[in-house]
mmCIF file of C-alpha atoms in Angstrom:
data_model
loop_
_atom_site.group_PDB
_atom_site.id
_atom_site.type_symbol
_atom_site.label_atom_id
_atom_site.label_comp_id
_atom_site.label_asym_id
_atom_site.label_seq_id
_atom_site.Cartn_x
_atom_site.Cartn_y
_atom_site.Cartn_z
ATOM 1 C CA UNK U 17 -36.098 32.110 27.539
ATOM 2 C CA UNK U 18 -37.865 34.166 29.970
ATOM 3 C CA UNK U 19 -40.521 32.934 32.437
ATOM 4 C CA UNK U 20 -43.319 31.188 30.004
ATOM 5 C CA UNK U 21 -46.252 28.719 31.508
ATOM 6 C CA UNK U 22 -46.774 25.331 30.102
ATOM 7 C CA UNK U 23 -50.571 26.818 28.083
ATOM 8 C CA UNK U 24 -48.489 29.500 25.837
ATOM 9 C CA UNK U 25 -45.555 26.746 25.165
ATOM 10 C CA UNK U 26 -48.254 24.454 24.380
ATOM 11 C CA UNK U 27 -50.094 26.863 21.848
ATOM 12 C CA UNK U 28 -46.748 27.966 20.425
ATOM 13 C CA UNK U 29 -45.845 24.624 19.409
ATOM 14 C CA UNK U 30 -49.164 24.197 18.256
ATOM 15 C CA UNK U 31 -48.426 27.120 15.460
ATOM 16 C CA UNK U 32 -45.195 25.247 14.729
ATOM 17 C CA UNK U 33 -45.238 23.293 11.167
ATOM 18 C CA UNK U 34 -43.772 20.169 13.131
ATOM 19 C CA UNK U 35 -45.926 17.184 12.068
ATOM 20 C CA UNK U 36 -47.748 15.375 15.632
ATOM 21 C CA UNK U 37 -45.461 12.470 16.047
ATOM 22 C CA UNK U 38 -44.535 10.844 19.086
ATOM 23 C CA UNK U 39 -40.769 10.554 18.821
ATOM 24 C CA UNK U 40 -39.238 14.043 18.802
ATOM 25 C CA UNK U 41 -36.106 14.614 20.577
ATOM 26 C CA UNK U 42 -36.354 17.273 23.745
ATOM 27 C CA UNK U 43 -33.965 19.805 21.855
ATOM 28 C CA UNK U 44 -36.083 19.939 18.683
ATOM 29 C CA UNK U 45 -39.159 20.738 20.195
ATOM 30 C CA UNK U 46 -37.813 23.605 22.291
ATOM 31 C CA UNK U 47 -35.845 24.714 19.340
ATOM 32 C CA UNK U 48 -39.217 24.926 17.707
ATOM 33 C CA UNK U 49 -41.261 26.646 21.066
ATOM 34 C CA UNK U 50 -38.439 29.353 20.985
ATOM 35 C CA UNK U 51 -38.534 29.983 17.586
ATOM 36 C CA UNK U 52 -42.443 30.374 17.543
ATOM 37 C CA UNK U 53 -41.955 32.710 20.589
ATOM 38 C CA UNK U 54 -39.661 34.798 19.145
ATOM 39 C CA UNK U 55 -41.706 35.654 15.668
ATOM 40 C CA UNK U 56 -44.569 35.606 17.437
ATOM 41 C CA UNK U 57 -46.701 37.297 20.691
ATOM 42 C CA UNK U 58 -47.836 34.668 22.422
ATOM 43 C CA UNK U 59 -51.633 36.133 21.694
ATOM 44 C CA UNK U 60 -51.069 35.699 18.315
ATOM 45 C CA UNK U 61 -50.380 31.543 19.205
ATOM 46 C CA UNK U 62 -53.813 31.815 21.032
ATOM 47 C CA UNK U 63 -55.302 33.401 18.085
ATOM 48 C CA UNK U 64 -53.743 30.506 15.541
ATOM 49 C CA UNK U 65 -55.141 27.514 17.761
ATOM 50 C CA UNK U 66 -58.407 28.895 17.903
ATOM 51 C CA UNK U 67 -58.739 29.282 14.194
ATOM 52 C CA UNK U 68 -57.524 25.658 13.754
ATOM 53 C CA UNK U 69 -59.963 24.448 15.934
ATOM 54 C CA UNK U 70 -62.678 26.207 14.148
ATOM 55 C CA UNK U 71 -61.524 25.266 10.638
ATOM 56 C CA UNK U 72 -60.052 21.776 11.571
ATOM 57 C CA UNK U 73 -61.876 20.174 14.366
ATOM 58 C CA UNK U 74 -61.239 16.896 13.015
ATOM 59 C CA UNK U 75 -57.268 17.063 13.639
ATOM 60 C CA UNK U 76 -57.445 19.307 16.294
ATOM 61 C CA UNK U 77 -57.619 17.872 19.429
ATOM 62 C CA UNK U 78 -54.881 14.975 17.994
ATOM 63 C CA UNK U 79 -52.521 17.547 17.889
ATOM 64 C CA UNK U 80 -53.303 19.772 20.866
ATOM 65 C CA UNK U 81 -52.458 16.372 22.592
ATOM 66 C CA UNK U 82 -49.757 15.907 20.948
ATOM 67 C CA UNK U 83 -48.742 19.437 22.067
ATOM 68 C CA UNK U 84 -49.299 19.310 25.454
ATOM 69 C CA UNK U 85 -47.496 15.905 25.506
ATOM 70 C CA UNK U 86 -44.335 17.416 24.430
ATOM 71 C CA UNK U 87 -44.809 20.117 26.641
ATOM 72 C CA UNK U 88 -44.557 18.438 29.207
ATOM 73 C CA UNK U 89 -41.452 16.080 28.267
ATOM 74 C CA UNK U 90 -39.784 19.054 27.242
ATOM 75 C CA UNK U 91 -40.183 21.577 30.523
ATOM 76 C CA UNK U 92 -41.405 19.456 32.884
ATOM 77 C CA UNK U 93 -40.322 22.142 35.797
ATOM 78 C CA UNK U 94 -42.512 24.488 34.405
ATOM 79 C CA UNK U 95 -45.499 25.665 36.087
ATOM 80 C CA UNK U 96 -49.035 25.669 34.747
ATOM 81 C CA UNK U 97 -49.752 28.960 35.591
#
């Protein structure tokens, strides 16, 4: 995978149908982040998450949590850039 910051990994797991659950293994949520990068331009991620926010703010910010959690467990040399 080319060079990616932590905000579009985040976003493209948060277009991933992977239920927000604490106990994912490291190789199944990068499977999942490189799979959502591949179908997708990072843009359209951005574009997703802020249409779930606005439909679903209820659930929202549980899961963009959730995301950013992973995230971070999964790449944690990546940059925030």
């Amino acid at each position: 995978m080319s060079a990616v910051a932590k905000p579009e990994l985040v976003q493209a797991l948060f277009c991933s149908p992977l239920p927000v659950t604490a106990d994912l293994p490291v190789d199944s949520i990068r499977a999942e982040i490189e799979s959502i990068l591949q179908a997708q331009e990072s843009s359209g991620c951005l574009c997703d998450v802020a249409q779930e926010a606005g439909d679903h703010p209820e659930s929202y910010l549980d899961r963009i949590r959730w995301c950013i959690s992973c995230v971070q467990k999964a790449y944690p040399q990546v940059g925030a850039a």
